[in-house]
PDB file of C-alpha atoms in Angstrom:
ATOM      1  CA  GLU A  41     -28.445  46.853  18.074  1.00 89.00           C
ATOM      2  CA  LYS A  42     -31.374  45.351  20.458  1.00 89.00           C
ATOM      3  CA  LEU A  43     -33.457  43.700  17.573  1.00 92.00           C
ATOM      4  CA  GLN A  44     -29.898  42.012  16.144  1.00 92.00           C
ATOM      5  CA  LEU A  45     -29.333  40.814  19.813  1.00 92.00           C
ATOM      6  CA  GLN A  46     -31.898  39.480  20.079  1.00 90.00           C
ATOM      7  CA  GLN A  47     -31.729  36.977  16.743  1.00 91.00           C
ATOM      8  CA  ALA A  48     -28.130  36.475  17.538  1.00 92.00           C
ATOM      9  CA  ARG A  49     -29.415  35.322  21.194  1.00 90.00           C
ATOM     10  CA  LYS A  50     -32.390  33.146  18.869  1.00 90.00           C
ATOM     11  CA  MET A  51     -30.053  31.899  16.036  1.00 91.00           C
ATOM     12  CA  GLY A  52     -27.517  30.490  20.034  1.00 91.00           C
ATOM     13  CA  PHE A  53     -24.431  33.445  18.949  1.00 91.00           C
ATOM     14  CA  GLU A  54     -22.800  33.306  22.482  1.00 89.00           C
ATOM     15  CA  VAL A  55     -19.541  35.047  22.937  1.00 90.00           C
ATOM     16  CA  ASP A  56     -16.779  32.975  25.129  1.00 89.00           C
ATOM     17  CA  ASP A  57     -15.363  35.229  28.044  1.00 91.00           C
ATOM     18  CA  SER A  58     -12.135  35.038  26.947  1.00 92.00           C
ATOM     19  CA  ALA A  59     -13.368  37.013  23.507  1.00 92.00           C
ATOM     20  CA  VAL A  60     -14.329  39.472  26.106  1.00 92.00           C
ATOM     21  CA  GLU A  61     -11.087  39.340  28.018  1.00 92.00           C
ATOM     22  CA  ALA A  62      -8.864  39.996  25.009  1.00 92.00           C
ATOM     23  CA  ALA A  63     -11.023  42.606  23.379  1.00 92.00           C
ATOM     24  CA  ILE A  64     -10.639  44.910  26.933  1.00 91.00           C
ATOM     25  CA  LYS A  65      -7.574  43.833  27.350  1.00 91.00           C
ATOM     26  CA  ASP A  66      -6.900  45.752  23.149  1.00 92.00           C
ATOM     27  CA  ILE A  67      -8.469  48.448  24.219  1.00 91.00           C
ATOM     28  CA  GLU A  68      -6.136  48.912  27.421  1.00 90.00           C
ATOM     29  CA  ASN A  69      -3.334  48.432  24.936  1.00 90.00           C
ATOM     30  CA  LYS A  70      -4.550  50.885  22.354  1.00 91.00           C
ATOM     31  CA  ASN A  71      -4.556  53.709  24.874  1.00 90.00           C
ATOM     32  CA  GLY A  72      -1.858  52.903  26.918  1.00 90.00           C
ATOM     33  CA  LEU A  73      -4.010  52.063  30.274  1.00 89.00           C
ATOM     34  CA  GLN A  74      -1.805  50.119  32.735  1.00 88.00           C
ATOM     35  CA  GLU A  75      -4.272  47.182  34.785  1.00 84.00           C
ATOM     36  CA  GLY A  76      -6.565  48.665  36.845  1.00 86.00           C
ATOM     37  CA  GLN A  77      -6.727  51.822  35.048  1.00 90.00           C
ATOM     38  CA  LEU A  78     -10.062  51.460  33.015  1.00 90.00           C
ATOM     39  CA  ALA A  79     -11.775  50.260  35.848  1.00 89.00           C
ATOM     40  CA  GLN A  80     -11.185  53.720  37.436  1.00 91.00           C
ATOM     41  CA  MET A  81     -12.241  55.690  34.543  1.00 92.00           C
ATOM     42  CA  LEU A  82     -15.182  53.700  34.337  1.00 91.00           C
ATOM     43  CA  GLU A  83     -16.313  53.907  38.156  1.00 90.00           C
ATOM     44  CA  ALA A  84     -15.306  57.882  37.726  1.00 90.00           C
ATOM     45  CA  GLU A  85     -18.161  57.791  35.201  1.00 90.00           C
ATOM     46  CA  GLY A  86     -20.145  56.380  37.138  1.00 90.00           C
ATOM     47  CA  ASN A  87     -20.171  52.877  35.326  1.00 90.00           C
ATOM     48  CA  SER A  88     -19.053  49.648  35.918  1.00 91.00           C
ATOM     49  CA  LEU A  89     -16.237  47.512  35.025  1.00 91.00           C
ATOM     50  CA  GLU A  90     -19.222  44.390  34.704  1.00 92.00           C
ATOM     51  CA  SER A  91     -21.587  46.652  32.804  1.00 92.00           C
ATOM     52  CA  TYR A  92     -18.855  47.566  30.366  1.00 92.00           C
ATOM     53  CA  LYS A  93     -17.932  43.813  30.025  1.00 93.00           C
ATOM     54  CA  ASN A  94     -21.100  43.208  28.791  1.00 92.00           C
ATOM     55  CA  ARG A  95     -21.258  46.066  26.610  1.00 92.00           C
ATOM     56  CA  ILE A  96     -18.525  45.051  25.108  1.00 93.00           C
ATOM     57  CA  ARG A  97     -20.069  41.382  24.648  1.00 93.00           C
ATOM     58  CA  ASP A  98     -22.885  42.907  22.945  1.00 92.00           C
ATOM     59  CA  GLN A  99     -21.280  44.299  20.742  1.00 93.00           C
ATOM     60  CA  ILE A 100     -18.909  41.345  19.684  1.00 93.00           C
ATOM     61  CA  ILE A 101     -22.321  39.605  19.279  1.00 92.00           C
ATOM     62  CA  VAL A 102     -23.721  42.195  16.913  1.00 91.00           C
ATOM     63  CA  SER A 103     -20.727  41.919  14.936  1.00 91.00           C
ATOM     64  CA  LYS A 104     -20.415  37.578  14.434  1.00 91.00           C
ATOM     65  CA  ILE A 105     -24.667  37.952  14.007  1.00 91.00           C
ATOM     66  CA  THR A 106     -24.167  41.127  11.299  1.00 89.00           C
ATOM     67  CA  LYS A 107     -21.317  39.330   9.693  1.00 87.00           C
ATOM     68  CA  PHE A 108     -23.374  35.746   9.560  1.00 88.00           C
ATOM     69  CA  GLU A 109     -26.530  37.485   7.793  1.00 85.00           C
ATOM     70  CA  LEU A 110     -24.537  39.481   5.259  1.00 86.00           C
ATOM     71  CA  GLY A 111     -22.260  37.106   4.467  1.00 80.00           C
ATOM     72  CA  SER A 112     -24.693  34.645   3.278  1.00 76.00           C
ATOM     73  CA  ARG A 113     -27.169  37.535   2.070  1.00 80.00           C
ATOM     74  CA  LEU A 114     -23.619  38.980  -0.407  1.00 81.00           C
ATOM     75  CA  GLN A 115     -23.579  35.962  -1.972  1.00 82.00           C
ATOM     76  CA  VAL A 116     -22.660  37.268  -5.814  1.00 84.00           C
ATOM     77  CA  SER A 117     -22.648  34.412  -8.805  1.00 87.00           C
ATOM     78  CA  GLU A 118     -19.872  33.914 -11.558  1.00 91.00           C
ATOM     79  CA  ARG A 119     -22.345  35.178 -14.009  1.00 92.00           C
ATOM     80  CA  LYS A 120     -22.107  38.958 -12.659  1.00 91.00           C
ATOM     81  CA  ILE A 121     -18.087  38.383 -11.985  1.00 92.00           C
ATOM     82  CA  ALA A 122     -18.284  37.507 -15.646  1.00 93.00           C
ATOM     83  CA  ARG A 123     -20.058  40.562 -16.890  1.00 93.00           C
ATOM     84  CA  TYR A 124     -18.321  42.207 -14.603  1.00 93.00           C
ATOM     85  CA  TYR A 125     -15.010  41.412 -15.849  1.00 93.00           C
ATOM     86  CA  HIS A 126     -16.089  41.393 -19.419  1.00 93.00           C
ATOM     87  CA  ASP A 127     -17.749  45.249 -19.282  1.00 93.00           C
ATOM     88  CA  HIS A 128     -14.549  46.775 -16.726  1.00 93.00           C
ATOM     89  CA  GLN A 129     -11.694  45.701 -18.390  1.00 89.00           C
ATOM     90  CA  LYS A 130      -9.547  48.667 -18.324  1.00 90.00           C
ATOM     91  CA  GLU A 131      -9.428  48.306 -14.139  1.00 91.00           C
ATOM     92  CA  PHE A 132      -7.648  45.110 -14.630  1.00 92.00           C
ATOM     93  CA  TRP A 133      -4.916  46.306 -17.718  1.00 89.00           C
ATOM     94  CA  GLU A 134      -1.734  45.836 -15.457  1.00 85.00           C
ATOM     95  CA  PRO A 135       0.879  47.855 -17.199  1.00 83.00           C
ATOM     96  CA  GLY A 136       4.379  46.298 -18.942  1.00 83.00           C
ATOM     97  CA  ARG A 137       7.357  46.536 -16.595  1.00 87.00           C
ATOM     98  CA  ALA A 138      10.933  45.764 -17.173  1.00 91.00           C
ATOM     99  CA  ARG A 139      13.225  43.356 -14.629  1.00 93.00           C
ATOM    100  CA  VAL A 140      16.193  46.142 -14.509  1.00 95.00           C
ATOM    101  CA  ARG A 141      20.090  45.907 -12.763  1.00 96.00           C
ATOM    102  CA  HIS A 142      21.942  49.472 -13.006  1.00 96.00           C
ATOM    103  CA  ILE A 143      25.518  51.046 -12.537  1.00 96.00           C
ATOM    104  CA  LEU A 144      25.328  54.955 -10.531  1.00 96.00           C
ATOM    105  CA  ILE A 145      28.089  57.061 -10.417  1.00 95.00           C
ATOM    106  CA  LEU A 146      26.532  59.337  -8.034  1.00 93.00           C
ATOM    107  CA  SER A 147      27.166  63.531  -9.725  1.00 87.00           C
ATOM    108  CA  GLU A 148      26.124  65.663  -7.038  1.00 79.00           C
ATOM    109  CA  GLU A 149      24.323  69.013  -7.548  1.00 76.00           C
ATOM    110  CA  GLY A 150      25.880  72.297  -8.235  1.00 78.00           C
ATOM    111  CA  ALA A 151      29.381  70.282  -9.520  1.00 81.00           C
ATOM    112  CA  THR A 152      31.839  71.770 -11.247  1.00 87.00           C
ATOM    113  CA  ALA A 153      31.997  70.711 -15.516  1.00 88.00           C
ATOM    114  CA  LYS A 154      35.817  69.223 -14.595  1.00 91.00           C
ATOM    115  CA  LYS A 155      34.118  67.046 -11.938  1.00 91.00           C
ATOM    116  CA  LYS A 156      31.435  65.448 -14.120  1.00 90.00           C
ATOM    117  CA  LYS A 157      33.783  65.504 -16.508  1.00 92.00           C
ATOM    118  CA  GLU A 158      36.175  63.056 -14.031  1.00 93.00           C
ATOM    119  CA  LYS A 159      32.316  61.188 -13.301  1.00 94.00           C
ATOM    120  CA  PHE A 160      31.192  60.266 -16.500  1.00 94.00           C
ATOM    121  CA  ALA A 161      35.236  59.017 -17.432  1.00 95.00           C
ATOM    122  CA  GLU A 162      35.368  56.759 -14.975  1.00 95.00           C
ATOM    123  CA  THR A 163      31.832  55.643 -15.456  1.00 96.00           C
ATOM    124  CA  LYS A 164      32.976  55.314 -19.539  1.00 96.00           C
ATOM    125  CA  MET A 165      35.736  53.337 -17.723  1.00 97.00           C
ATOM    126  CA  ILE A 166      33.119  50.874 -15.807  1.00 96.00           C
ATOM    127  CA  LEU A 167      31.118  50.546 -19.666  1.00 96.00           C
ATOM    128  CA  SER A 168      33.946  49.585 -21.592  1.00 96.00           C
ATOM    129  CA  GLU A 169      35.181  46.877 -19.007  1.00 96.00           C
ATOM    130  CA  ILE A 170      31.525  45.545 -19.271  1.00 96.00           C
ATOM    131  CA  ARG A 171      31.820  45.485 -22.906  1.00 95.00           C
ATOM    132  CA  LYS A 172      35.105  43.549 -23.205  1.00 95.00           C
ATOM    133  CA  GLY A 173      33.088  40.876 -21.178  1.00 95.00           C
ATOM    134  CA  LYS A 174      33.470  42.084 -17.301  1.00 95.00           C
ATOM    135  CA  ASP A 175      29.959  40.479 -15.154  1.00 96.00           C
ATOM    136  CA  PHE A 176      27.397  43.055 -14.392  1.00 96.00           C
ATOM    137  CA  ALA A 177      26.452  41.623 -11.836  1.00 96.00           C
ATOM    138  CA  GLU A 178      30.431  41.886 -10.307  1.00 96.00           C
ATOM    139  CA  ALA A 179      31.091  45.528 -11.719  1.00 96.00           C
ATOM    140  CA  ALA A 180      27.842  46.684  -9.912  1.00 96.00           C
ATOM    141  CA  LYS A 181      28.964  45.962  -6.721  1.00 96.00           C
ATOM    142  CA  GLU A 182      32.586  46.807  -6.995  1.00 96.00           C
ATOM    143  CA  TYR A 183      31.866  50.400  -8.617  1.00 96.00           C
ATOM    144  CA  SER A 184      27.795  51.494  -8.311  1.00 96.00           C
ATOM    145  CA  GLU A 185      27.135  54.044  -5.661  1.00 95.00           C
ATOM    146  CA  ASP A 186      23.407  53.008  -5.661  1.00 94.00           C
ATOM    147  CA  ILE A 187      22.049  51.232  -2.777  1.00 93.00           C
ATOM    148  CA  SER A 188      21.359  48.003  -4.801  1.00 94.00           C
ATOM    149  CA  ALA A 189      24.612  47.990  -5.638  1.00 95.00           C
ATOM    150  CA  SER A 190      24.913  44.922  -3.406  1.00 94.00           C
ATOM    151  CA  SER A 191      22.486  43.028  -5.067  1.00 94.00           C
ATOM    152  CA  GLY A 192      24.462  43.570  -8.379  1.00 95.00           C
ATOM    153  CA  GLY A 193      22.406  46.294  -9.310  1.00 95.00           C
ATOM    154  CA  ASP A 194      19.430  45.113  -9.058  1.00 95.00           C
ATOM    155  CA  VAL A 195      15.912  47.102  -8.408  1.00 93.00           C
ATOM    156  CA  GLY A 196      13.698  44.138  -9.719  1.00 92.00           C
ATOM    157  CA  PHE A 197      10.480  45.317 -11.650  1.00 92.00           C
ATOM    158  CA  VAL A 198       9.739  48.652 -12.511  1.00 88.00           C
ATOM    159  CA  GLU A 199       6.817  49.562 -14.365  1.00 84.00           C
ATOM    160  CA  LYS A 200       6.410  52.746 -16.879  1.00 80.00           C
ATOM    161  CA  GLY A 201       6.140  56.177 -15.244  1.00 79.00           C
ATOM    162  CA  LYS A 202       8.173  55.181 -11.796  1.00 83.00           C
ATOM    163  CA  MET A 203      11.009  56.478 -13.306  1.00 87.00           C
ATOM    164  CA  VAL A 204      12.916  59.672 -14.797  1.00 91.00           C
ATOM    165  CA  PRO A 205      12.078  60.406 -17.830  1.00 92.00           C
ATOM    166  CA  GLU A 206      15.668  59.957 -19.494  1.00 94.00           C
ATOM    167  CA  PHE A 207      16.367  56.423 -17.268  1.00 94.00           C
ATOM    168  CA  GLU A 208      13.259  55.411 -18.453  1.00 91.00           C
ATOM    169  CA  LYS A 209      13.047  56.405 -22.261  1.00 92.00           C
ATOM    170  CA  ALA A 210      16.941  54.305 -22.113  1.00 93.00           C
ATOM    171  CA  LEU A 211      15.039  51.433 -20.838  1.00 92.00           C
ATOM    172  CA  TYR A 212      12.469  51.025 -22.871  1.00 87.00           C
ATOM    173  CA  ARG A 213      14.268  50.906 -26.343  1.00 91.00           C
ATOM    174  CA  LEU A 214      16.442  48.297 -24.341  1.00 93.00           C
ATOM    175  CA  LYS A 215      15.568  44.295 -25.369  1.00 92.00           C
ATOM    176  CA  ALA A 216      15.989  41.578 -22.502  1.00 92.00           C
ATOM    177  CA  GLY A 217      19.798  41.040 -22.043  1.00 93.00           C
ATOM    178  CA  GLU A 218      20.583  44.261 -23.664  1.00 95.00           C
ATOM    179  CA  ILE A 219      22.340  46.717 -21.994  1.00 96.00           C
ATOM    180  CA  SER A 220      22.598  50.857 -22.574  1.00 95.00           C
ATOM    181  CA  ASP A 221      25.205  53.667 -23.401  1.00 96.00           C
ATOM    182  CA  ILE A 222      25.524  55.978 -20.453  1.00 96.00           C
ATOM    183  CA  VAL A 223      22.673  57.939 -18.673  1.00 95.00           C
ATOM    184  CA  GLU A 224      22.456  60.761 -16.970  1.00 94.00           C
ATOM    185  CA  THR A 225      20.125  62.172 -15.036  1.00 93.00           C
ATOM    186  CA  GLU A 226      19.738  64.552 -12.006  1.00 90.00           C
ATOM    187  CA  TYR A 227      20.867  61.334  -9.908  1.00 92.00           C
ATOM    188  CA  GLY A 228      24.631  60.808 -11.638  1.00 94.00           C
ATOM    189  CA  PHE A 229      25.750  58.570 -14.416  1.00 96.00           C
ATOM    190  CA  HIS A 230      23.250  55.534 -15.683  1.00 96.00           C
ATOM    191  CA  ILE A 231      24.505  52.084 -17.089  1.00 96.00           C
ATOM    192  CA  ILE A 232      21.476  50.367 -17.446  1.00 97.00           C
ATOM    193  CA  LYS A 233      20.839  46.066 -18.101  1.00 97.00           C
ATOM    194  CA  VAL A 234      17.600  44.667 -18.826  1.00 95.00           C
ATOM    195  CA  GLU A 235      16.996  41.410 -17.540  1.00 94.00           C
ATOM    196  CA  GLU A 236      13.491  40.351 -18.231  1.00 92.00           C
ATOM    197  CA  ILE A 237      10.584  42.667 -20.105  1.00 90.00           C
ATOM    198  CA  GLN A 238       6.916  41.496 -19.697  1.00 86.00           C
ATOM    199  CA  LYS A 239       4.411  43.628 -21.640  1.00 85.00           C
ATOM    200  CA  GLY A 240       0.981  44.918 -20.588  1.00 85.00           C
ATOM    201  CA  ARG A 241      -1.468  43.067 -19.993  1.00 88.00           C
ATOM    202  CA  THR A 242      -4.919  42.578 -18.682  1.00 91.00           C
ATOM    203  CA  LEU A 243      -4.963  40.218 -15.693  1.00 90.00           C
ATOM    204  CA  PRO A 244      -6.845  36.838 -16.245  1.00 92.00           C
ATOM    205  CA  LEU A 245     -10.311  36.255 -14.319  1.00 93.00           C
ATOM    206  CA  ASP A 246      -8.859  34.003 -11.604  1.00 91.00           C
ATOM    207  CA  LYS A 247      -6.084  36.819 -10.862  1.00 91.00           C
ATOM    208  CA  VAL A 248      -9.042  39.461  -9.974  1.00 93.00           C
ATOM    209  CA  LYS A 249     -12.484  37.541  -9.031  1.00 92.00           C
ATOM    210  CA  GLY A 250     -11.956  38.125  -5.082  1.00 90.00           C
ATOM    211  CA  LYS A 251     -11.410  42.121  -6.344  1.00 92.00           C
ATOM    212  CA  ILE A 252     -14.638  41.508  -8.608  1.00 93.00           C
ATOM    213  CA  GLN A 253     -16.007  39.617  -6.107  1.00 87.00           C
ATOM    214  CA  PHE A 254     -15.647  42.331  -3.377  1.00 87.00           C
ATOM    215  CA  ILE A 255     -16.953  44.983  -5.325  1.00 89.00           C
ATOM    216  CA  LEU A 256     -20.316  44.013  -5.941  1.00 88.00           C
ATOM    217  CA  ALA A 257     -20.668  42.909  -2.480  1.00 84.00           C
ATOM    218  CA  GLY A 258     -20.073  46.203  -1.802  1.00 82.00           C
ATOM    219  CA  LYS A 259     -22.178  48.381  -3.568  1.00 83.00           C
ATOM    220  CA  LYS A 260     -25.271  46.447  -2.832  1.00 83.00           C
ATOM    221  CA  GLN A 261     -24.506  45.883   0.903  1.00 84.00           C
ATOM    222  CA  LYS A 262     -26.077  49.203   2.147  1.00 86.00           C
ATOM    223  CA  ALA A 263     -28.758  47.631   0.735  1.00 86.00           C
ATOM    224  CA  VAL A 264     -28.949  43.802   2.084  1.00 88.00           C
ATOM    225  CA  TYR A 265     -28.422  45.408   5.784  1.00 88.00           C
ATOM    226  CA  GLU A 266     -31.574  48.307   5.148  1.00 89.00           C
ATOM    227  CA  SER A 267     -33.335  44.703   3.660  1.00 89.00           C
ATOM    228  CA  TRP A 268     -32.284  42.194   6.340  1.00 90.00           C
ATOM    229  CA  MET A 269     -33.371  45.587   9.686  1.00 91.00           C
ATOM    230  CA  LYS A 270     -36.595  45.306   7.840  1.00 92.00           C
ATOM    231  CA  GLU A 271     -37.439  41.977   8.250  1.00 89.00           C
ATOM    232  CA  LEU A 272     -35.772  42.345  11.765  1.00 91.00           C
ATOM    233  CA  LYS A 273     -38.859  44.926  12.535  1.00 91.00           C
ATOM    234  CA  ASP A 274     -41.460  43.185  10.942  1.00 90.00           C
ATOM    235  CA  SER A 275     -41.516  40.256  12.679  1.00 88.00           C
ATOM    236  CA  ALA A 276     -41.242  42.310  16.187  1.00 86.00           C
ATOM    237  CA  PHE A 277     -43.223  43.965  18.416  1.00 85.00           C
ATOM    238  CA  ILE A 278     -42.117  46.959  18.978  1.00 80.00           C
ATOM    239  CA  GLU A 279     -43.307  49.812  21.415  1.00 83.00           C
ATOM    240  CA  ILE A 280     -42.220  53.161  22.190  1.00 83.00           C
ATOM    241  CA  SER A 281     -42.521  54.310  25.687  1.00 82.00           C
TER     242      SER A 281
END
């Protein structure tokens, strides 16, 4: 840390008093301290607020010089990014998904056969109205007992493996624009409409470039840090007393 501070000051790195005060305020807030309490605690430990501020200032400077030095050394070439992308295609696979609306008529756990039959009949009536031309979204707003009812039954895009099996099996048999028959799940009786289907794909390089850069930079960060510290040690006179 001494070497890092020495290098930072040699290069003209500075920290404004306002940045130190902001850091102190953040420490007080995170620890639920009232104004003046931190100074009292430090004094009880034999320290002063001023020396603590100097310590915080040094930490900020070390953070700045480390970020500056490693940032310039951790640049990853376009060629290496492209090579990683080519060799790790599976990491960038986006599974297929579908945009879905549904109408749910709840069937409580442990409901009697009679009650379930009534719920099924209600769902059947709703499906009949839709088959005759009633707008699905309007039917969802009117009848659905799911939280999505207010938005016309729209639950957005859902990925494979994220839904209960019965719902998913029925969903992925449908084409865009199609409406299912009645589907029973542990939650009750559903009518499903698929608005749009997006097939699975490998994300293009421009969408994952930043992620690859982060991965490759992370892999070499330790070696780069150690190399930088060796340079500082080799160029400094260190006396062990």
